[in-house]
Amino acid sequence: MNASTAPLVAVTSPSGDVRAVALVLHGGRSESREPVSARQLSVLRMLPFARSLAVAGGSSGLAVWRVRYRLRGWNGTEASPVRDVAEVLELAAHRHPGVPVALVGYSMGGRVALTLASRPGVRTVVALAPWVTESARPEELEGRHALFMHGARDRTTDAHLTAAFAMRVAPLSASCGMVGVRGDGHAMVRRPRVWHRLTTGFVLSSVGFRQASAELTSVLERNGAKVEL
């Protein structure tokens, strides 16, 4: 991958050997050929998630990669960010062969994560306020660990579609949870600790770094049925 055009923007590496990689995927727009800027809100919103993952997982060997797409939009059949993230997945496999990968995607980034979940090496998907479409394929998550989270007051992406999709994924997945975050909207700023805590805990437990918390276990025991927190 040419460094000057690479979608990968930043890597936080553990002090020791890399035993898992988390790709953090920001949101965007349905149509836009504007280059992505580091100052765009959807990019900035993922910084606390990346930080939480790095702090909690660094000592266990988690590398956190923040991905910035070349273009801001999905752009119809071009699926612009999918190509970018597929390229980064290839790079991760080259640098760290055999280690599990977690995809943590917000809004459009959630759609990217769900689209690429079946790629080799991907073990875990966290879809945060994801852009789920009627064409989303649950079989892409077969054998994967999946966590869906959606704010109850989200007016940008459809929480009902997310909940319905989680139920379709659950019978195929290694584990599946669906959380409705009370009082929060698409920006995930009203109750950030809930989003960060569950995301980090799920990633670390799914790659084998720690046991799932009692809170997370209660979510996963519902096997895709929505739990409101």
PDB file of C-alpha atoms in Angstrom:
ATOM      1  CA  MET A   1       0.000   0.000   0.000  1.00  0.00           C
ATOM      2  CA  ASN A   2       1.351   3.395  -0.972  1.00  0.00           C
ATOM      3  CA  ALA A   3       1.835   5.372   2.236  1.00  0.00           C
ATOM      4  CA  SER A   4       0.827   8.639   0.576  1.00  0.00           C
ATOM      5  CA  THR A   5      -2.616   7.317  -0.339  1.00  0.00           C
ATOM      6  CA  ALA A   6      -3.169   4.822   2.453  1.00  0.00           C
ATOM      7  CA  PRO A   7      -6.468   5.059   4.328  1.00  0.00           C
ATOM      8  CA  LEU A   8      -4.756   4.019   7.564  1.00  0.00           C
ATOM      9  CA  VAL A   9      -4.252   7.129   9.673  1.00  0.00           C
ATOM     10  CA  ALA A  10      -2.851   6.038  13.040  1.00  0.00           C
ATOM     11  CA  VAL A  11      -1.675   2.940  14.876  1.00  0.00           C
ATOM     12  CA  THR A  12      -1.415   2.499  18.634  1.00  0.00           C
ATOM     13  CA  SER A  13       0.831  -0.485  19.286  1.00  0.00           C
ATOM     14  CA  PRO A  14       1.218  -2.467  22.519  1.00  0.00           C
ATOM     15  CA  SER A  15       4.543  -2.592  24.287  1.00  0.00           C
ATOM     16  CA  GLY A  16       4.939  -6.309  23.555  1.00  0.00           C
ATOM     17  CA  ASP A  17       3.830  -8.670  20.820  1.00  0.00           C
ATOM     18  CA  VAL A  18       0.630  -7.901  18.939  1.00  0.00           C
ATOM     19  CA  ARG A  19      -1.948 -10.573  19.761  1.00  0.00           C
ATOM     20  CA  ALA A  20      -5.029  -8.884  18.271  1.00  0.00           C
ATOM     21  CA  VAL A  21      -5.867  -5.857  16.134  1.00  0.00           C
ATOM     22  CA  ALA A  22      -8.876  -3.544  16.450  1.00  0.00           C
ATOM     23  CA  LEU A  23      -9.790  -1.421  13.437  1.00  0.00           C
ATOM     24  CA  VAL A  24     -11.803   1.665  14.427  1.00  0.00           C
ATOM     25  CA  LEU A  25     -14.055   2.845  11.588  1.00  0.00           C
ATOM     26  CA  HIS A  26     -15.694   6.272  11.547  1.00  0.00           C
ATOM     27  CA  GLY A  27     -18.949   7.406   9.949  1.00  0.00           C
ATOM     28  CA  GLY A  28     -19.609   9.402   6.804  1.00  0.00           C
ATOM     29  CA  ARG A  29     -22.314  10.271   4.289  1.00  0.00           C
ATOM     30  CA  SER A  30     -24.345   8.303   1.786  1.00  0.00           C
ATOM     31  CA  GLU A  31     -22.960  10.365  -1.123  1.00  0.00           C
ATOM     32  CA  SER A  32     -19.830  12.521  -1.037  1.00  0.00           C
ATOM     33  CA  ARG A  33     -16.546  12.654  -2.908  1.00  0.00           C
ATOM     34  CA  GLU A  34     -15.113  15.131  -0.471  1.00  0.00           C
ATOM     35  CA  PRO A  35     -11.850  13.928   1.098  1.00  0.00           C
ATOM     36  CA  VAL A  36     -12.157  12.934   4.734  1.00  0.00           C
ATOM     37  CA  SER A  37     -10.693  15.424   7.183  1.00  0.00           C
ATOM     38  CA  ALA A  38      -9.296  14.531  10.595  1.00  0.00           C
ATOM     39  CA  ARG A  39     -11.461  17.323  12.022  1.00  0.00           C
ATOM     40  CA  GLN A  40     -14.789  15.942  10.877  1.00  0.00           C
ATOM     41  CA  LEU A  41     -17.054  15.076  13.788  1.00  0.00           C
ATOM     42  CA  SER A  42     -17.605  11.458  12.756  1.00  0.00           C
ATOM     43  CA  VAL A  43     -13.829  10.966  12.803  1.00  0.00           C
ATOM     44  CA  LEU A  44     -13.321  12.750  16.112  1.00  0.00           C
ATOM     45  CA  ARG A  45     -16.152  10.798  17.719  1.00  0.00           C
ATOM     46  CA  MET A  46     -14.174   7.581  17.429  1.00  0.00           C
ATOM     47  CA  LEU A  47     -11.108   8.885  19.248  1.00  0.00           C
ATOM     48  CA  PRO A  48     -12.448   8.000  22.732  1.00  0.00           C
ATOM     49  CA  PHE A  49     -13.280   4.469  21.548  1.00  0.00           C
ATOM     50  CA  ALA A  50      -9.753   4.022  20.193  1.00  0.00           C
ATOM     51  CA  ARG A  51      -8.282   5.409  23.401  1.00  0.00           C
ATOM     52  CA  SER A  52     -10.390   3.142  25.604  1.00  0.00           C
ATOM     53  CA  LEU A  53      -9.383   0.070  23.605  1.00  0.00           C
ATOM     54  CA  ALA A  54      -5.690   1.002  23.658  1.00  0.00           C
ATOM     55  CA  VAL A  55      -5.602   1.708  27.391  1.00  0.00           C
ATOM     56  CA  ALA A  56      -7.520  -1.420  28.378  1.00  0.00           C
ATOM     57  CA  GLY A  57      -6.000  -3.802  25.837  1.00  0.00           C
ATOM     58  CA  GLY A  58      -2.472  -2.571  25.274  1.00  0.00           C
ATOM     59  CA  SER A  59      -0.908  -4.597  28.058  1.00  0.00           C
ATOM     60  CA  SER A  60      -2.509  -7.763  26.653  1.00  0.00           C
ATOM     61  CA  GLY A  61      -1.253  -7.195  23.117  1.00  0.00           C
ATOM     62  CA  LEU A  62      -4.043  -5.236  21.413  1.00  0.00           C
ATOM     63  CA  ALA A  63      -3.011  -2.920  18.573  1.00  0.00           C
ATOM     64  CA  VAL A  64      -5.565  -0.239  17.730  1.00  0.00           C
ATOM     65  CA  TRP A  65      -5.696   1.092  14.182  1.00  0.00           C
ATOM     66  CA  ARG A  66      -7.771   4.182  13.406  1.00  0.00           C
ATOM     67  CA  VAL A  67      -8.803   4.136   9.772  1.00  0.00           C
ATOM     68  CA  ARG A  68      -9.613   7.286   7.819  1.00  0.00           C
ATOM     69  CA  TYR A  69     -11.265   6.687   4.464  1.00  0.00           C
ATOM     70  CA  ARG A  70     -10.122   8.478   1.345  1.00  0.00           C
ATOM     71  CA  LEU A  71     -13.625   9.758   0.553  1.00  0.00           C
ATOM     72  CA  ARG A  72     -16.385  10.850   2.904  1.00  0.00           C
ATOM     73  CA  GLY A  73     -19.240   9.034   1.115  1.00  0.00           C
ATOM     74  CA  TRP A  74     -20.429   5.475   0.585  1.00  0.00           C
ATOM     75  CA  ASN A  75     -21.226   6.418  -3.008  1.00  0.00           C
ATOM     76  CA  GLY A  76     -23.675   3.763  -4.120  1.00  0.00           C
ATOM     77  CA  THR A  77     -22.312   0.626  -5.719  1.00  0.00           C
ATOM     78  CA  GLU A  78     -18.767   1.952  -5.377  1.00  0.00           C
ATOM     79  CA  ALA A  79     -18.963   1.374  -1.616  1.00  0.00           C
ATOM     80  CA  SER A  80     -15.895   3.594  -1.317  1.00  0.00           C
ATOM     81  CA  PRO A  81     -15.000   2.947   2.356  1.00  0.00           C
ATOM     82  CA  VAL A  82     -15.349  -0.821   1.922  1.00  0.00           C
ATOM     83  CA  ARG A  83     -12.456  -0.830  -0.514  1.00  0.00           C
ATOM     84  CA  ASP A  84     -10.362   1.246   1.882  1.00  0.00           C
ATOM     85  CA  VAL A  85     -10.968  -1.003   4.873  1.00  0.00           C
ATOM     86  CA  ALA A  86     -10.448  -4.161   2.826  1.00  0.00           C
ATOM     87  CA  GLU A  87      -7.029  -2.753   1.948  1.00  0.00           C
ATOM     88  CA  VAL A  88      -6.256  -2.130   5.613  1.00  0.00           C
ATOM     89  CA  LEU A  89      -7.366  -5.663   6.516  1.00  0.00           C
ATOM     90  CA  GLU A  90      -4.860  -7.002   4.003  1.00  0.00           C
ATOM     91  CA  LEU A  91      -2.156  -4.863   5.582  1.00  0.00           C
ATOM     92  CA  ALA A  92      -3.060  -6.106   9.072  1.00  0.00           C
ATOM     93  CA  ALA A  93      -2.862  -9.712   7.880  1.00  0.00           C
ATOM     94  CA  HIS A  94       0.546  -9.014   6.351  1.00  0.00           C
ATOM     95  CA  ARG A  95       1.951  -7.306   9.446  1.00  0.00           C
ATOM     96  CA  HIS A  96       0.372  -9.600  12.023  1.00  0.00           C
ATOM     97  CA  PRO A  97      -0.432 -12.930  10.387  1.00  0.00           C
ATOM     98  CA  GLY A  98      -2.835 -15.165  12.265  1.00  0.00           C
ATOM     99  CA  VAL A  99      -3.965 -12.654  14.892  1.00  0.00           C
ATOM    100  CA  PRO A 100      -7.715 -12.001  15.346  1.00  0.00           C
ATOM    101  CA  VAL A 101      -9.173  -8.725  14.106  1.00  0.00           C
ATOM    102  CA  ALA A 102     -12.043  -6.747  15.621  1.00  0.00           C
ATOM    103  CA  LEU A 103     -13.960  -4.237  13.508  1.00  0.00           C
ATOM    104  CA  VAL A 104     -15.469  -1.381  15.541  1.00  0.00           C
ATOM    105  CA  GLY A 105     -17.641   0.687  13.219  1.00  0.00           C
ATOM    106  CA  TYR A 106     -19.825   3.743  13.797  1.00  0.00           C
ATOM    107  CA  SER A 107     -22.758   4.680  11.523  1.00  0.00           C
ATOM    108  CA  MET A 108     -21.425   4.213   7.961  1.00  0.00           C
ATOM    109  CA  GLY A 109     -18.421   2.512   9.543  1.00  0.00           C
ATOM    110  CA  GLY A 110     -20.858   0.024  11.059  1.00  0.00           C
ATOM    111  CA  ARG A 111     -22.119  -0.779   7.573  1.00  0.00           C
ATOM    112  CA  VAL A 112     -18.527  -1.277   6.453  1.00  0.00           C
ATOM    113  CA  ALA A 113     -17.866  -3.633   9.372  1.00  0.00           C
ATOM    114  CA  LEU A 114     -20.973  -5.704   8.650  1.00  0.00           C
ATOM    115  CA  THR A 115     -20.024  -5.906   4.972  1.00  0.00           C
ATOM    116  CA  LEU A 116     -16.485  -7.134   5.674  1.00  0.00           C
ATOM    117  CA  ALA A 117     -17.206  -9.356   8.670  1.00  0.00           C
ATOM    118  CA  SER A 118     -16.619 -12.573   6.750  1.00  0.00           C
ATOM    119  CA  ARG A 119     -13.104 -11.612   5.667  1.00  0.00           C
ATOM    120  CA  PRO A 120     -10.326 -13.923   6.889  1.00  0.00           C
ATOM    121  CA  GLY A 121      -9.018 -12.982  10.309  1.00  0.00           C
ATOM    122  CA  VAL A 122     -12.092 -11.035  11.424  1.00  0.00           C
ATOM    123  CA  ARG A 123     -13.347 -12.489  14.683  1.00  0.00           C
ATOM    124  CA  THR A 124     -15.378  -9.639  16.154  1.00  0.00           C
ATOM    125  CA  VAL A 125     -17.718  -6.896  14.952  1.00  0.00           C
ATOM    126  CA  VAL A 126     -19.043  -4.022  17.049  1.00  0.00           C
ATOM    127  CA  ALA A 127     -21.656  -1.991  15.165  1.00  0.00           C
ATOM    128  CA  LEU A 128     -22.367   1.362  16.828  1.00  0.00           C
ATOM    129  CA  ALA A 129     -25.514   3.160  15.614  1.00  0.00           C
ATOM    130  CA  PRO A 130     -24.918   1.305  12.357  1.00  0.00           C
ATOM    131  CA  TRP A 131     -26.338   2.125   8.962  1.00  0.00           C
ATOM    132  CA  VAL A 132     -28.143  -1.172   8.405  1.00  0.00           C
ATOM    133  CA  THR A 133     -29.896  -1.658   5.074  1.00  0.00           C
ATOM    134  CA  GLU A 134     -32.491  -4.157   3.913  1.00  0.00           C
ATOM    135  CA  SER A 135     -29.777  -5.828   1.833  1.00  0.00           C
ATOM    136  CA  ALA A 136     -27.496  -6.517   4.820  1.00  0.00           C
ATOM    137  CA  ARG A 137     -26.466 -10.175   4.880  1.00  0.00           C
ATOM    138  CA  PRO A 138     -26.469 -11.936   8.271  1.00  0.00           C
ATOM    139  CA  GLU A 139     -24.427 -14.789   6.839  1.00  0.00           C
ATOM    140  CA  GLU A 140     -21.443 -12.434   6.660  1.00  0.00           C
ATOM    141  CA  LEU A 141     -21.267 -12.744  10.460  1.00  0.00           C
ATOM    142  CA  GLU A 142     -21.434 -16.522  10.625  1.00  0.00           C
ATOM    143  CA  GLY A 143     -19.110 -17.746  13.359  1.00  0.00           C
ATOM    144  CA  ARG A 144     -18.218 -14.200  14.413  1.00  0.00           C
ATOM    145  CA  HIS A 145     -18.810 -12.391  17.694  1.00  0.00           C
ATOM    146  CA  ALA A 146     -21.192  -9.471  17.155  1.00  0.00           C
ATOM    147  CA  LEU A 147     -22.349  -6.607  19.348  1.00  0.00           C
ATOM    148  CA  PHE A 148     -24.909  -4.072  18.131  1.00  0.00           C
ATOM    149  CA  MET A 149     -25.602  -0.811  19.977  1.00  0.00           C
ATOM    150  CA  HIS A 150     -28.121   1.857  19.041  1.00  0.00           C
ATOM    151  CA  GLY A 151     -29.366   4.967  20.810  1.00  0.00           C
ATOM    152  CA  ALA A 152     -33.092   5.051  21.533  1.00  0.00           C
ATOM    153  CA  ARG A 153     -33.314   8.635  20.220  1.00  0.00           C
ATOM    154  CA  ASP A 154     -31.287   8.103  17.060  1.00  0.00           C
ATOM    155  CA  ARG A 155     -32.928   9.942  14.137  1.00  0.00           C
ATOM    156  CA  THR A 156     -30.135   9.342  11.625  1.00  0.00           C
ATOM    157  CA  THR A 157     -29.928   5.553  11.387  1.00  0.00           C
ATOM    158  CA  ASP A 158     -32.736   3.102  12.138  1.00  0.00           C
ATOM    159  CA  ALA A 159     -32.594   1.354  15.510  1.00  0.00           C
ATOM    160  CA  HIS A 160     -35.437  -0.968  14.515  1.00  0.00           C
ATOM    161  CA  LEU A 161     -33.533  -2.247  11.494  1.00  0.00           C
ATOM    162  CA  THR A 162     -30.492  -2.811  13.708  1.00  0.00           C
ATOM    163  CA  ALA A 163     -32.507  -4.812  16.263  1.00  0.00           C
ATOM    164  CA  ALA A 164     -34.144  -6.900  13.549  1.00  0.00           C
ATOM    165  CA  PHE A 165     -30.786  -7.601  11.917  1.00  0.00           C
ATOM    166  CA  ALA A 166     -29.248  -8.649  15.239  1.00  0.00           C
ATOM    167  CA  MET A 167     -31.953 -11.281  15.615  1.00  0.00           C
ATOM    168  CA  ARG A 168     -31.126 -12.623  12.152  1.00  0.00           C
ATOM    169  CA  VAL A 169     -27.423 -12.717  12.970  1.00  0.00           C
ATOM    170  CA  ALA A 170     -27.781 -14.421  16.354  1.00  0.00           C
ATOM    171  CA  PRO A 171     -28.432 -18.024  15.151  1.00  0.00           C
ATOM    172  CA  LEU A 172     -25.362 -17.880  12.909  1.00  0.00           C
ATOM    173  CA  SER A 173     -22.896 -16.107  15.180  1.00  0.00           C
ATOM    174  CA  ALA A 174     -20.472 -17.254  17.860  1.00  0.00           C
ATOM    175  CA  SER A 175     -22.156 -14.721  20.147  1.00  0.00           C
ATOM    176  CA  CYS A 176     -24.518 -11.821  19.583  1.00  0.00           C
ATOM    177  CA  GLY A 177     -25.783  -8.938  21.694  1.00  0.00           C
ATOM    178  CA  MET A 178     -28.091  -6.008  20.996  1.00  0.00           C
ATOM    179  CA  VAL A 179     -28.134  -2.979  23.302  1.00  0.00           C
ATOM    180  CA  GLY A 180     -30.547  -0.081  23.142  1.00  0.00           C
ATOM    181  CA  VAL A 181     -28.981   2.902  24.881  1.00  0.00           C
ATOM    182  CA  ARG A 182     -31.691   4.860  26.667  1.00  0.00           C
ATOM    183  CA  GLY A 183     -31.803   8.612  26.084  1.00  0.00           C
ATOM    184  CA  ASP A 184     -28.975   8.720  23.547  1.00  0.00           C
ATOM    185  CA  GLY A 185     -28.942   9.792  19.920  1.00  0.00           C
ATOM    186  CA  HIS A 186     -26.794   9.170  16.905  1.00  0.00           C
ATOM    187  CA  ALA A 187     -23.774  11.094  18.197  1.00  0.00           C
ATOM    188  CA  MET A 188     -23.422   8.787  21.249  1.00  0.00           C
ATOM    189  CA  VAL A 189     -22.522  11.746  23.482  1.00  0.00           C
ATOM    190  CA  ARG A 190     -25.190  11.672  26.176  1.00  0.00           C
ATOM    191  CA  ARG A 191     -24.077   8.420  27.793  1.00  0.00           C
ATOM    192  CA  PRO A 192     -20.562   7.874  26.447  1.00  0.00           C
ATOM    193  CA  ARG A 193     -19.425   5.586  29.249  1.00  0.00           C
ATOM    194  CA  VAL A 194     -22.001   2.960  28.303  1.00  0.00           C
ATOM    195  CA  TRP A 195     -20.831   2.901  24.690  1.00  0.00           C
ATOM    196  CA  HIS A 196     -17.131   2.847  25.554  1.00  0.00           C
ATOM    197  CA  ARG A 197     -17.413   0.322  28.384  1.00  0.00           C
ATOM    198  CA  LEU A 198     -19.406  -2.265  26.459  1.00  0.00           C
ATOM    199  CA  THR A 199     -17.413  -1.854  23.259  1.00  0.00           C
ATOM    200  CA  THR A 200     -14.083  -2.284  25.007  1.00  0.00           C
ATOM    201  CA  GLY A 201     -15.268  -5.160  27.168  1.00  0.00           C
ATOM    202  CA  PHE A 202     -16.748  -7.011  24.217  1.00  0.00           C
ATOM    203  CA  VAL A 203     -13.652  -6.667  22.053  1.00  0.00           C
ATOM    204  CA  LEU A 204     -11.303  -7.812  24.812  1.00  0.00           C
ATOM    205  CA  SER A 205     -13.462 -10.752  25.854  1.00  0.00           C
ATOM    206  CA  SER A 206     -14.115 -11.912  22.285  1.00  0.00           C
ATOM    207  CA  VAL A 207     -10.403 -12.088  21.472  1.00  0.00           C
ATOM    208  CA  GLY A 208      -9.706 -13.938  24.713  1.00  0.00           C
ATOM    209  CA  PHE A 209      -7.994 -11.221  26.747  1.00  0.00           C
ATOM    210  CA  ARG A 210     -10.475 -11.180  29.640  1.00  0.00           C
ATOM    211  CA  GLN A 211     -13.727 -12.645  30.908  1.00  0.00           C
ATOM    212  CA  ALA A 212     -16.904 -10.841  29.921  1.00  0.00           C
ATOM    213  CA  SER A 213     -18.368  -8.679  32.687  1.00  0.00           C
ATOM    214  CA  ALA A 214     -21.659  -9.615  34.322  1.00  0.00           C
ATOM    215  CA  GLU A 215     -23.300  -6.736  32.442  1.00  0.00           C
ATOM    216  CA  LEU A 216     -22.010  -7.917  29.095  1.00  0.00           C
ATOM    217  CA  THR A 217     -22.826 -11.541  29.869  1.00  0.00           C
ATOM    218  CA  SER A 218     -26.438 -10.589  30.583  1.00  0.00           C
ATOM    219  CA  VAL A 219     -26.613  -8.908  27.166  1.00  0.00           C
ATOM    220  CA  LEU A 220     -25.150 -11.885  25.322  1.00  0.00           C
ATOM    221  CA  GLU A 221     -27.409 -14.345  27.135  1.00  0.00           C
ATOM    222  CA  ARG A 222     -30.350 -12.735  25.322  1.00  0.00           C
ATOM    223  CA  ASN A 223     -28.854 -14.037  22.051  1.00  0.00           C
ATOM    224  CA  GLY A 224     -29.539 -10.988  19.930  1.00  0.00           C
ATOM    225  CA  ALA A 225     -32.721  -9.823  21.624  1.00  0.00           C
ATOM    226  CA  LYS A 226     -32.522  -6.166  22.608  1.00  0.00           C
ATOM    227  CA  VAL A 227     -31.458  -5.226  26.126  1.00  0.00           C
ATOM    228  CA  GLU A 228     -32.061  -1.627  27.168  1.00  0.00           C
ATOM    229  CA  LEU A 229     -29.386   0.011  29.304  1.00  0.00           C
TER     230      LEU A 229
END
